[in-house]
Amino acid sequence: MDLTTLKNLIASETGVAVYFSAPNCGVCHALRPKIEELFSEKFPSVKFVHVQIDKSPGISGEYSVFSAPTLLVFFEGKEFLRKVRLMSIQELQGTIARPYKMLF
């Protein structure tokens, strides 16, 4: 995915989650399936996008993502949530649930 495509997706979709990972990051690889499952089960209307920092440095730079894992959640084109490194699935679910119910 390129920067223009991602920007268009964020602008056109009500909800977008962007998960940034790095190739040699064990936490990234362990956390990704759990976060993907959370969005597919609890927040199915939010589009989930995975970005590898090493393959898309332009996207990482544009969104000021310099460490992995990082999760950005956008609602109606605006950044709603930014989680870097340590993130709890339960905490994510609690934080996202209220705006999700209001928008969908």
mmCIF file of N, CA and C in Angstrom, residues 4-95:
data_model
loop_
_atom_site.group_PDB
_atom_site.id
_atom_site.type_symbol
_atom_site.label_atom_id
_atom_site.label_comp_id
_atom_site.label_asym_id
_atom_site.label_seq_id
_atom_site.Cartn_x
_atom_site.Cartn_y
_atom_site.Cartn_z
ATOM 1 N N THR A 4 -0.694 7.536 -0.801
ATOM 2 C CA THR A 4 -1.917 8.100 -1.389
ATOM 3 C C THR A 4 -3.112 7.184 -1.175
ATOM 4 N N THR A 5 -2.912 5.886 -1.366
ATOM 5 C CA THR A 5 -3.988 4.919 -1.165
ATOM 6 C C THR A 5 -4.463 4.927 0.281
ATOM 7 N N LEU A 6 -3.514 4.953 1.217
ATOM 8 C CA LEU A 6 -3.873 4.973 2.639
ATOM 9 C C LEU A 6 -4.625 6.251 2.998
ATOM 10 N N LYS A 7 -4.143 7.393 2.519
ATOM 11 C CA LYS A 7 -4.824 8.663 2.807
ATOM 12 C C LYS A 7 -6.246 8.657 2.260
ATOM 13 N N ASN A 8 -6.429 8.125 1.049
ATOM 14 C CA ASN A 8 -7.767 8.039 0.458
ATOM 15 C C ASN A 8 -8.667 7.108 1.262
ATOM 16 N N LEU A 9 -8.117 6.006 1.736
ATOM 17 C CA LEU A 9 -8.878 5.063 2.552
ATOM 18 C C LEU A 9 -9.333 5.726 3.855
ATOM 19 N N ILE A 10 -8.416 6.427 4.516
ATOM 20 C CA ILE A 10 -8.744 7.104 5.780
ATOM 21 C C ILE A 10 -9.806 8.181 5.542
ATOM 22 N N ALA A 11 -9.716 8.872 4.421
ATOM 23 C CA ALA A 11 -10.675 9.934 4.107
ATOM 24 C C ALA A 11 -12.047 9.376 3.736
ATOM 25 N N SER A 12 -12.085 8.207 3.112
ATOM 26 C CA SER A 12 -13.360 7.688 2.597
ATOM 27 C C SER A 12 -14.086 6.737 3.548
ATOM 28 N N GLU A 13 -13.353 6.101 4.458
ATOM 29 C CA GLU A 13 -13.972 5.145 5.383
ATOM 30 C C GLU A 13 -14.290 5.828 6.715
ATOM 31 N N THR A 14 -15.334 5.383 7.375
ATOM 32 C CA THR A 14 -15.690 5.939 8.685
ATOM 33 C C THR A 14 -14.654 5.561 9.733
ATOM 34 N N GLY A 15 -14.162 4.330 9.667
ATOM 35 C CA GLY A 15 -13.166 3.868 10.632
ATOM 36 C C GLY A 15 -12.051 3.094 9.956
ATOM 37 N N VAL A 16 -10.803 3.422 10.331
ATOM 38 C CA VAL A 16 -9.639 2.716 9.797
ATOM 39 C C VAL A 16 -8.644 2.508 10.935
ATOM 40 N N ALA A 17 -8.126 1.282 11.046
ATOM 41 C CA ALA A 17 -7.070 0.965 12.002
ATOM 42 C C ALA A 17 -5.823 0.619 11.212
ATOM 43 N N VAL A 18 -4.712 1.279 11.528
ATOM 44 C CA VAL A 18 -3.453 1.036 10.824
ATOM 45 C C VAL A 18 -2.444 0.492 11.830
ATOM 46 N N TYR A 19 -1.996 -0.735 11.575
ATOM 47 C CA TYR A 19 -1.040 -1.408 12.459
ATOM 48 C C TYR A 19 0.332 -1.405 11.795
ATOM 49 N N PHE A 20 1.306 -0.788 12.455
ATOM 50 C CA PHE A 20 2.666 -0.701 11.934
ATOM 51 C C PHE A 20 3.536 -1.740 12.645
ATOM 52 N N SER A 21 4.312 -2.488 11.861
ATOM 53 C CA SER A 21 5.214 -3.473 12.450
ATOM 54 C C SER A 21 6.571 -3.403 11.763
ATOM 55 N N ALA A 22 7.554 -4.048 12.385
ATOM 56 C CA ALA A 22 8.905 -4.125 11.838
ATOM 57 C C ALA A 22 9.268 -5.611 11.683
ATOM 58 N N PRO A 23 10.166 -5.938 10.748
ATOM 59 C CA PRO A 23 10.453 -7.345 10.459
ATOM 60 C C PRO A 23 11.084 -8.127 11.609
ATOM 61 N N ASN A 24 11.940 -7.510 12.394
ATOM 62 C CA ASN A 24 12.618 -8.232 13.475
ATOM 63 C C ASN A 24 12.009 -7.952 14.840
ATOM 64 N N CYS A 25 10.717 -7.710 14.869
ATOM 65 C CA CYS A 25 10.020 -7.339 16.101
ATOM 66 C C CYS A 25 9.117 -8.491 16.547
ATOM 67 N N GLY A 26 9.552 -9.200 17.576
ATOM 68 C CA GLY A 26 8.773 -10.330 18.086
ATOM 69 C C GLY A 26 7.425 -9.912 18.633
ATOM 70 N N VAL A 27 7.397 -8.787 19.333
ATOM 71 C CA VAL A 27 6.133 -8.287 19.899
ATOM 72 C C VAL A 27 5.141 -7.977 18.777
ATOM 73 N N CYS A 28 5.640 -7.388 17.695
ATOM 74 C CA CYS A 28 4.778 -7.048 16.547
ATOM 75 C C CYS A 28 4.069 -8.292 16.017
ATOM 76 N N HIS A 29 4.843 -9.353 15.840
ATOM 77 C CA HIS A 29 4.300 -10.570 15.247
ATOM 78 C C HIS A 29 3.355 -11.298 16.203
ATOM 79 N N ALA A 30 3.611 -11.198 17.501
ATOM 80 C CA ALA A 30 2.742 -11.841 18.491
ATOM 81 C C ALA A 30 1.439 -11.064 18.660
ATOM 82 N N LEU A 31 1.510 -9.744 18.574
ATOM 83 C CA LEU A 31 0.354 -8.886 18.836
ATOM 84 C C LEU A 31 -0.585 -8.751 17.634
ATOM 85 N N ARG A 32 -0.034 -8.780 16.448
ATOM 86 C CA ARG A 32 -0.851 -8.541 15.242
ATOM 87 C C ARG A 32 -2.079 -9.447 15.134
ATOM 88 N N PRO A 33 -1.958 -10.783 15.273
ATOM 89 C CA PRO A 33 -3.165 -11.614 15.133
ATOM 90 C C PRO A 33 -4.217 -11.292 16.195
ATOM 91 N N LYS A 34 -3.785 -10.932 17.382
ATOM 92 C CA LYS A 34 -4.740 -10.592 18.456
ATOM 93 C C LYS A 34 -5.494 -9.310 18.129
ATOM 94 N N ILE A 35 -4.780 -8.322 17.599
ATOM 95 C CA ILE A 35 -5.414 -7.047 17.252
ATOM 96 C C ILE A 35 -6.323 -7.227 16.038
ATOM 97 N N GLU A 36 -5.878 -7.998 15.057
ATOM 98 C CA GLU A 36 -6.724 -8.281 13.890
ATOM 99 C C GLU A 36 -8.006 -8.982 14.317
ATOM 100 N N GLU A 37 -7.891 -9.927 15.234
ATOM 101 C CA GLU A 37 -9.059 -10.655 15.732
ATOM 102 C C GLU A 37 -10.006 -9.711 16.480
ATOM 103 N N LEU A 38 -9.445 -8.815 17.289
ATOM 104 C CA LEU A 38 -10.268 -7.845 18.010
ATOM 105 C C LEU A 38 -11.107 -7.024 17.036
ATOM 106 N N PHE A 39 -10.470 -6.513 15.986
ATOM 107 C CA PHE A 39 -11.202 -5.689 15.023
ATOM 108 C C PHE A 39 -12.207 -6.505 14.225
ATOM 109 N N SER A 40 -11.854 -7.718 13.824
ATOM 110 C CA SER A 40 -12.789 -8.512 13.018
ATOM 111 C C SER A 40 -13.992 -8.962 13.839
ATOM 112 N N GLU A 41 -13.791 -9.237 15.131
ATOM 113 C CA GLU A 41 -14.905 -9.720 15.966
ATOM 114 C C GLU A 41 -15.720 -8.591 16.599
ATOM 115 N N LYS A 42 -15.038 -7.598 17.151
ATOM 116 C CA LYS A 42 -15.738 -6.550 17.912
ATOM 117 C C LYS A 42 -16.031 -5.296 17.099
ATOM 118 N N PHE A 43 -15.177 -4.990 16.130
ATOM 119 C CA PHE A 43 -15.319 -3.756 15.351
ATOM 120 C C PHE A 43 -15.218 -4.055 13.853
ATOM 121 N N PRO A 44 -16.131 -4.869 13.317
ATOM 122 C CA PRO A 44 -16.009 -5.315 11.925
ATOM 123 C C PRO A 44 -16.148 -4.198 10.889
ATOM 124 N N SER A 45 -16.734 -3.070 11.248
ATOM 125 C CA SER A 45 -16.899 -1.974 10.284
ATOM 126 C C SER A 45 -15.639 -1.131 10.124
ATOM 127 N N VAL A 46 -14.652 -1.361 10.987
ATOM 128 C CA VAL A 46 -13.384 -0.636 10.889
ATOM 129 C C VAL A 46 -12.460 -1.418 9.958
ATOM 130 N N LYS A 47 -11.939 -0.735 8.944
ATOM 131 C CA LYS A 47 -10.994 -1.362 8.010
ATOM 132 C C LYS A 47 -9.645 -1.513 8.709
ATOM 133 N N PHE A 48 -9.083 -2.710 8.653
ATOM 134 C CA PHE A 48 -7.785 -2.979 9.273
ATOM 135 C C PHE A 48 -6.708 -3.009 8.194
ATOM 136 N N VAL A 49 -5.646 -2.233 8.406
ATOM 137 C CA VAL A 49 -4.551 -2.154 7.439
ATOM 138 C C VAL A 49 -3.241 -2.440 8.168
ATOM 139 N N HIS A 50 -2.409 -3.276 7.560
ATOM 140 C CA HIS A 50 -1.095 -3.582 8.130
ATOM 141 C C HIS A 50 -0.021 -2.906 7.286
ATOM 142 N N VAL A 51 0.873 -2.164 7.940
ATOM 143 C CA VAL A 51 1.968 -1.478 7.248
ATOM 144 C C VAL A 51 3.284 -1.935 7.863
ATOM 145 N N GLN A 52 4.192 -2.389 7.017
ATOM 146 C CA GLN A 52 5.525 -2.744 7.483
ATOM 147 C C GLN A 52 6.416 -1.507 7.342
ATOM 148 N N ILE A 53 6.960 -1.074 8.470
ATOM 149 C CA ILE A 53 7.738 0.161 8.515
ATOM 150 C C ILE A 53 8.893 0.140 7.506
ATOM 151 N N ASP A 54 9.582 -0.986 7.400
ATOM 152 C CA ASP A 54 10.746 -1.065 6.504
ATOM 153 C C ASP A 54 10.359 -0.991 5.030
ATOM 154 N N LYS A 55 9.155 -1.432 4.683
ATOM 155 C CA LYS A 55 8.726 -1.425 3.280
ATOM 156 C C LYS A 55 7.972 -0.153 2.891
ATOM 157 N N SER A 56 7.510 0.598 3.883
ATOM 158 C CA SER A 56 6.742 1.821 3.603
ATOM 159 C C SER A 56 7.232 2.981 4.468
ATOM 160 N N PRO A 57 8.490 3.396 4.291
ATOM 161 C CA PRO A 57 9.008 4.480 5.136
ATOM 162 C C PRO A 57 8.270 5.802 4.929
ATOM 163 N N GLY A 58 7.701 6.020 3.743
ATOM 164 C CA GLY A 58 6.956 7.255 3.494
ATOM 165 C C GLY A 58 5.703 7.341 4.349
ATOM 166 N N ILE A 59 5.014 6.222 4.495
ATOM 167 C CA ILE A 59 3.802 6.184 5.335
ATOM 168 C C ILE A 59 4.184 6.386 6.788
ATOM 169 N N SER A 60 5.225 5.688 7.237
ATOM 170 C CA SER A 60 5.681 5.814 8.626
ATOM 171 C C SER A 60 6.062 7.252 8.941
ATOM 172 N N GLY A 61 6.781 7.892 8.035
ATOM 173 C CA GLY A 61 7.194 9.279 8.243
ATOM 174 C C GLY A 61 6.011 10.228 8.258
ATOM 175 N N GLU A 62 5.077 10.032 7.350
ATOM 176 C CA GLU A 62 3.899 10.904 7.254
ATOM 177 C C GLU A 62 3.079 10.887 8.544
ATOM 178 N N TYR A 63 2.997 9.725 9.180
ATOM 179 C CA TYR A 63 2.191 9.593 10.396
ATOM 180 C C TYR A 63 3.046 9.576 11.663
ATOM 181 N N SER A 64 4.313 9.970 11.545
ATOM 182 C CA SER A 64 5.240 10.068 12.675
ATOM 183 C C SER A 64 5.304 8.777 13.491
ATOM 184 N N VAL A 65 5.442 7.667 12.790
ATOM 185 C CA VAL A 65 5.579 6.375 13.446
ATOM 186 C C VAL A 65 7.043 5.966 13.337
ATOM 187 N N PHE A 66 7.712 5.914 14.491
ATOM 188 C CA PHE A 66 9.143 5.636 14.492
ATOM 189 C C PHE A 66 9.509 4.411 15.305
ATOM 190 N N SER A 67 8.517 3.751 15.912
ATOM 191 C CA SER A 67 8.793 2.519 16.642
ATOM 192 C C SER A 67 7.652 1.540 16.400
ATOM 193 N N ALA A 68 7.952 0.281 16.640
ATOM 194 C CA ALA A 68 6.958 -0.759 16.365
ATOM 195 C C ALA A 68 6.795 -1.633 17.601
ATOM 196 N N PRO A 69 5.628 -2.167 17.825
ATOM 197 C CA PRO A 69 4.412 -1.940 17.049
ATOM 198 C C PRO A 69 3.736 -0.622 17.407
ATOM 199 N N THR A 70 3.038 -0.053 16.442
ATOM 200 C CA THR A 70 2.221 1.139 16.664
ATOM 201 C C THR A 70 0.864 0.902 16.024
ATOM 202 N N LEU A 71 -0.190 1.274 16.729
ATOM 203 C CA LEU A 71 -1.544 1.165 16.204
ATOM 204 C C LEU A 71 -2.153 2.561 16.160
ATOM 205 N N LEU A 72 -2.631 2.953 14.980
ATOM 206 C CA LEU A 72 -3.349 4.220 14.827
ATOM 207 C C LEU A 72 -4.785 3.886 14.448
ATOM 208 N N VAL A 73 -5.732 4.522 15.119
ATOM 209 C CA VAL A 73 -7.138 4.325 14.784
ATOM 210 C C VAL A 73 -7.712 5.673 14.376
ATOM 211 N N PHE A 74 -8.327 5.695 13.200
ATOM 212 C CA PHE A 74 -8.927 6.920 12.665
ATOM 213 C C PHE A 74 -10.443 6.757 12.605
ATOM 214 N N PHE A 75 -11.169 7.763 13.065
ATOM 215 C CA PHE A 75 -12.622 7.816 12.906
ATOM 216 C C PHE A 75 -12.947 9.094 12.155
ATOM 217 N N GLU A 76 -13.703 8.956 11.073
ATOM 218 C CA GLU A 76 -14.104 10.078 10.221
ATOM 219 C C GLU A 76 -12.906 10.936 9.802
ATOM 220 N N GLY A 77 -11.815 10.256 9.439
ATOM 221 C CA GLY A 77 -10.645 10.931 8.903
ATOM 222 C C GLY A 77 -9.702 11.557 9.910
ATOM 223 N N LYS A 78 -10.045 11.478 11.201
ATOM 224 C CA LYS A 78 -9.206 12.090 12.230
ATOM 225 C C LYS A 78 -8.608 11.007 13.127
ATOM 226 N N GLU A 79 -7.352 11.238 13.524
ATOM 227 C CA GLU A 79 -6.704 10.276 14.418
ATOM 228 C C GLU A 79 -7.395 10.304 15.771
ATOM 229 N N PHE A 80 -7.910 9.157 16.171
ATOM 230 C CA PHE A 80 -8.618 9.028 17.441
ATOM 231 C C PHE A 80 -7.713 8.415 18.507
ATOM 232 N N LEU A 81 -6.893 7.459 18.106
ATOM 233 C CA LEU A 81 -6.099 6.709 19.079
ATOM 234 C C LEU A 81 -4.732 6.389 18.501
ATOM 235 N N ARG A 82 -3.719 6.499 19.351
ATOM 236 C CA ARG A 82 -2.350 6.121 18.982
ATOM 237 C C ARG A 82 -1.786 5.309 20.143
ATOM 238 N N LYS A 83 -1.454 4.064 19.861
ATOM 239 C CA LYS A 83 -0.844 3.198 20.868
ATOM 240 C C LYS A 83 0.500 2.747 20.345
ATOM 241 N N VAL A 84 1.529 2.885 21.173
ATOM 242 C CA VAL A 84 2.884 2.527 20.771
ATOM 243 C C VAL A 84 3.429 1.483 21.743
ATOM 244 N N ARG A 85 4.014 0.448 21.183
ATOM 245 C CA ARG A 85 4.656 -0.659 21.893
ATOM 246 C C ARG A 85 3.698 -1.448 22.767
ATOM 247 N N LEU A 86 3.579 -1.120 24.032
ATOM 248 C CA LEU A 86 2.768 -1.937 24.933
ATOM 249 C C LEU A 86 1.294 -1.561 24.825
ATOM 250 N N MET A 87 0.460 -2.537 24.492
ATOM 251 C CA MET A 87 -0.970 -2.266 24.395
ATOM 252 C C MET A 87 -1.748 -3.484 24.863
ATOM 253 N N SER A 88 -2.770 -3.232 25.637
ATOM 254 C CA SER A 88 -3.638 -4.281 26.155
ATOM 255 C C SER A 88 -4.856 -4.409 25.245
ATOM 256 N N ILE A 89 -5.197 -5.633 24.894
ATOM 257 C CA ILE A 89 -6.352 -5.873 24.028
ATOM 258 C C ILE A 89 -7.632 -5.391 24.724
ATOM 259 N N GLN A 90 -7.757 -5.663 26.021
ATOM 260 C CA GLN A 90 -8.944 -5.223 26.769
ATOM 261 C C GLN A 90 -9.036 -3.706 26.810
ATOM 262 N N GLU A 91 -7.903 -3.037 27.003
ATOM 263 C CA GLU A 91 -7.885 -1.574 27.039
ATOM 264 C C GLU A 91 -8.272 -1.002 25.677
ATOM 265 N N LEU A 92 -7.739 -1.594 24.609
ATOM 266 C CA LEU A 92 -8.092 -1.148 23.255
ATOM 267 C C LEU A 92 -9.592 -1.292 23.026
ATOM 268 N N GLN A 93 -10.126 -2.444 23.410
ATOM 269 C CA GLN A 93 -11.553 -2.699 23.213
ATOM 270 C C GLN A 93 -12.396 -1.665 23.963
ATOM 271 N N GLY A 94 -12.028 -1.383 25.200
ATOM 272 C CA GLY A 94 -12.772 -0.406 25.995
ATOM 273 C C GLY A 94 -12.698 1.004 25.424
ATOM 274 N N THR A 95 -11.533 1.384 24.929
ATOM 275 C CA THR A 95 -11.341 2.728 24.384
ATOM 276 C C THR A 95 -12.082 2.930 23.070
#
